[in-house]
Short mmCIF file of C-alpha atoms in Angstrom, two decimals:
data_model
loop_
_atom_site.label_atom_id
_atom_site.label_comp_id
_atom_site.label_asym_id
_atom_site.label_seq_id
_atom_site.Cartn_x
_atom_site.Cartn_y
_atom_site.Cartn_z
CA MET A 1 8.68 -9.61 -16.73
CA ASN A 2 5.87 -7.46 -18.05
CA PRO A 3 5.78 -3.63 -18.02
CA ASP A 4 3.68 -3.48 -14.82
CA GLU A 5 6.13 -5.74 -12.99
CA ALA A 6 9.05 -3.67 -14.25
CA LEU A 7 7.41 -0.45 -13.05
CA LYS A 8 6.72 -2.08 -9.69
CA GLN A 9 10.39 -3.06 -9.45
CA LEU A 10 11.51 0.49 -10.24
CA SER A 11 9.06 1.87 -7.66
CA HIS A 12 10.27 -0.64 -5.07
CA ILE A 13 13.90 0.36 -5.64
CA ALA A 14 12.93 4.04 -5.37
CA ARG A 15 11.43 3.34 -1.93
CA GLU A 16 14.36 1.19 -0.89
CA ARG A 17 16.72 4.05 -1.73
CA ALA A 18 14.52 6.55 0.13
CA PHE A 19 14.12 4.44 3.26
CA CYS A 20 17.34 2.47 3.42
CA GLY A 21 19.85 4.65 1.63
CA HIS A 22 22.29 3.16 -0.85
CA VAL A 23 21.29 0.74 -3.59
CA GLY A 24 24.15 -0.48 -5.75
CA SER A 25 24.57 0.91 -9.24
CA ASP A 26 24.55 -2.63 -10.59
CA ARG A 27 20.98 -3.10 -9.29
CA LEU A 28 19.88 0.23 -10.73
CA ILE A 29 21.29 -0.65 -14.13
CA ARG A 30 19.78 -4.15 -13.98
CA ALA A 31 16.35 -2.71 -13.09
CA GLY A 32 16.69 -0.34 -16.04
CA LEU A 33 17.58 -3.21 -18.35
CA ASP A 34 14.65 -5.29 -17.02
CA ALA A 35 12.28 -2.38 -17.63
CA LEU A 36 13.63 -1.75 -21.12
CA ILE A 37 13.29 -5.42 -22.07
CA ALA A 38 9.76 -5.46 -20.60
CA GLY A 39 8.75 -2.63 -22.93
CA VAL A 40 8.76 0.32 -20.55
CA GLU A 41 9.47 3.54 -22.42
CA SER A 42 11.37 6.51 -21.04
CA PRO A 43 13.90 8.81 -22.72
CA SER A 44 16.64 7.99 -20.18
CA LEU A 45 15.90 4.30 -19.67
CA ALA A 46 18.10 3.06 -22.52
CA MET A 47 20.98 5.21 -21.26
CA LEU A 48 20.63 3.70 -17.76
CA ALA A 49 20.30 0.15 -19.07
CA GLY A 50 23.32 0.55 -21.33
CA LEU A 51 25.79 1.86 -18.77
CA LEU A 52 29.16 0.09 -18.76
CA ARG A 53 30.95 -0.87 -15.57
CA SER A 54 33.20 2.17 -15.90
CA GLU A 55 30.07 4.36 -16.11
CA GLU A 56 28.37 2.95 -12.98
CA PRO A 57 28.82 6.21 -11.02
CA GLU A 58 26.30 7.77 -13.43
CA ALA A 59 23.61 5.21 -12.54
CA PRO A 60 22.02 6.95 -9.50
CA ALA A 61 21.44 10.22 -11.38
CA LEU A 62 20.11 8.42 -14.44
CA PHE A 63 17.88 6.24 -12.27
CA ASP A 64 16.45 9.40 -10.66
CA GLN A 65 15.87 10.84 -14.14
CA VAL A 66 14.03 7.67 -15.20
CA LEU A 67 11.86 7.86 -12.06
CA GLU A 68 10.95 11.45 -12.90
CA GLU A 69 10.12 10.59 -16.50
CA LEU A 70 7.90 7.70 -15.39
CA GLU A 71 6.39 9.73 -12.53
CA LEU A 72 7.64 7.22 -9.95
CA VAL A 73 9.60 9.63 -7.76
CA PHE A 74 9.10 8.86 -4.08
CA GLN A 75 9.91 11.21 -1.22
CA PRO A 76 9.55 9.88 2.32
CA PRO A 77 7.83 12.14 4.83
CA ALA A 78 10.05 14.97 6.08
CA ASP A 79 8.97 14.46 9.69
CA PRO A 80 11.28 11.79 11.23
CA ARG A 81 8.44 10.03 13.12
CA ALA A 82 6.22 9.97 10.06
CA ALA A 83 9.16 8.63 8.03
CA LYS A 84 9.66 5.81 10.57
CA TRP A 85 5.96 4.91 10.37
CA ALA A 86 6.13 4.96 6.57
CA THR A 87 9.20 2.72 6.68
CA ALA A 88 7.40 0.31 9.03
CA TYR A 89 4.47 0.17 6.62
CA TRP A 90 6.78 -0.42 3.65
CA VAL A 91 8.74 -3.18 5.40
CA ALA A 92 5.54 -4.85 6.64
CA GLY A 93 4.12 -4.69 3.12
CA ARG A 94 7.20 -6.43 1.79
CA ILE A 95 6.86 -9.15 4.45
CA ALA A 96 3.17 -9.52 3.60
CA ASP A 97 3.74 -9.81 -0.16
CA GLY A 98 6.64 -12.24 0.26
CA SER A 99 9.36 -9.99 -1.14
CA LEU A 100 11.18 -9.82 2.22
CA ALA A 101 11.90 -12.73 4.55
CA PRO A 102 9.82 -12.48 7.74
CA ALA A 103 12.87 -12.82 10.00
CA THR A 104 14.71 -10.04 8.16
CA GLY A 105 11.71 -7.72 7.96
CA THR A 106 10.58 -8.10 11.55
CA HIS A 107 14.16 -7.60 12.71
CA ILE A 108 14.32 -4.31 10.77
CA ILE A 109 11.06 -3.20 12.37
CA TRP A 110 12.26 -4.21 15.83
CA ALA A 111 15.81 -2.88 15.65
CA ASP A 112 15.53 0.12 13.33
CA ILE A 113 11.99 1.42 13.73
CA ALA A 114 10.17 0.37 16.91
CA TYR A 115 12.95 1.58 19.19
CA ASP A 116 12.96 5.03 17.61
CA LEU A 117 9.17 5.23 17.96
CA GLY A 118 9.22 4.16 21.62
CA TYR A 119 7.90 0.64 20.93
CA PRO A 120 4.32 1.62 20.04
CA GLU A 121 1.51 -0.85 20.59
CA GLU A 122 0.82 -1.03 16.83
CA LEU A 123 4.26 -2.57 16.22
CA GLU A 124 4.19 -4.96 19.19
CA PRO A 125 3.02 -8.02 17.19
CA LEU A 126 5.83 -7.53 14.66
CA VAL A 127 8.42 -6.94 17.39
CA SER A 128 7.20 -10.07 19.17
CA CYS A 129 7.60 -12.04 15.94
CA ALA A 130 11.11 -10.66 15.52
CA LEU A 131 12.07 -11.75 19.02
CA ASN A 132 10.53 -15.22 18.53
CA LEU A 133 12.24 -15.69 15.17
CA ASP A 134 15.56 -14.45 16.56
CA ASP A 135 15.28 -16.83 19.53
CA CYS A 136 14.26 -19.69 17.23
CA GLN A 137 17.23 -19.18 14.95
CA GLU A 138 19.71 -18.89 17.80
CA SER A 139 18.59 -21.66 20.12
CA TRP A 140 16.22 -24.09 18.46
CA GLY A 141 18.00 -24.75 15.22
CA GLY A 142 14.75 -26.28 13.96
CA SER A 143 12.03 -25.22 11.58
CA SER A 144 10.63 -21.75 11.96
CA GLU A 145 7.78 -22.18 9.45
CA GLU A 146 5.01 -21.47 11.97
CA LEU A 147 6.81 -18.38 13.30
CA ASN A 148 7.29 -17.14 9.73
CA ARG A 149 3.56 -17.61 9.05
CA GLU A 150 2.74 -15.67 12.23
CA ALA A 151 5.05 -12.86 11.12
CA VAL A 152 3.42 -12.70 7.69
CA GLU A 153 -0.04 -12.57 9.29
CA ALA A 154 1.09 -9.85 11.72
CA ALA A 155 2.49 -7.87 8.79
CA LYS A 156 -0.75 -8.25 6.83
CA ARG A 157 -2.76 -7.05 9.85
CA PHE A 158 -0.47 -4.05 10.32
CA VAL A 159 -0.69 -3.09 6.64
CA SER A 160 -4.49 -3.43 6.68
CA GLU A 161 -4.66 -1.19 9.76
CA TRP A 162 -2.11 1.34 8.45
CA PRO A 163 -4.29 4.48 8.75
CA ALA A 164 -4.84 3.67 12.44
CA ALA A 165 -1.12 3.18 12.99
CA GLU A 166 -0.31 6.39 11.13
CA ALA A 167 -2.80 8.30 13.30
CA GLY A 168 -1.03 6.95 16.37
CA SER A 169 2.23 8.54 15.31
#
């Protein structure tokens, strides 16, 4: 892992914590260790990376301190609708870049985001993919490669059209 990849990982975890809530202390410490080994420098990074199991409760505060030192702090929008749209964009981006399985990501968008937004037209392709993937997994038992490709393409389209989706919020 190089420093840019380590910073991307820290940024990703910051967003995951902001959008999804809890991230285990073990992951925070591991991300700190990865960043330290990759050559990222921050006054608190070594303290985070060196936490013992008995010190894990200190990890969230130290992780936040590292984010501040590296200027990676992320705050989701305060408006609940805007936060849902931002979460949809983040999840779709993770589907598009391959860091989140299409079935998992589209299910999150369908079950946790689209409903709260009243099933907007902009999310319909991703919701449709979620339903198709869910149906495929439950009843077909076969390969879902084509449905996964469709979900990735739908996510890429959504991400590329993000300003339009955000304006529709």
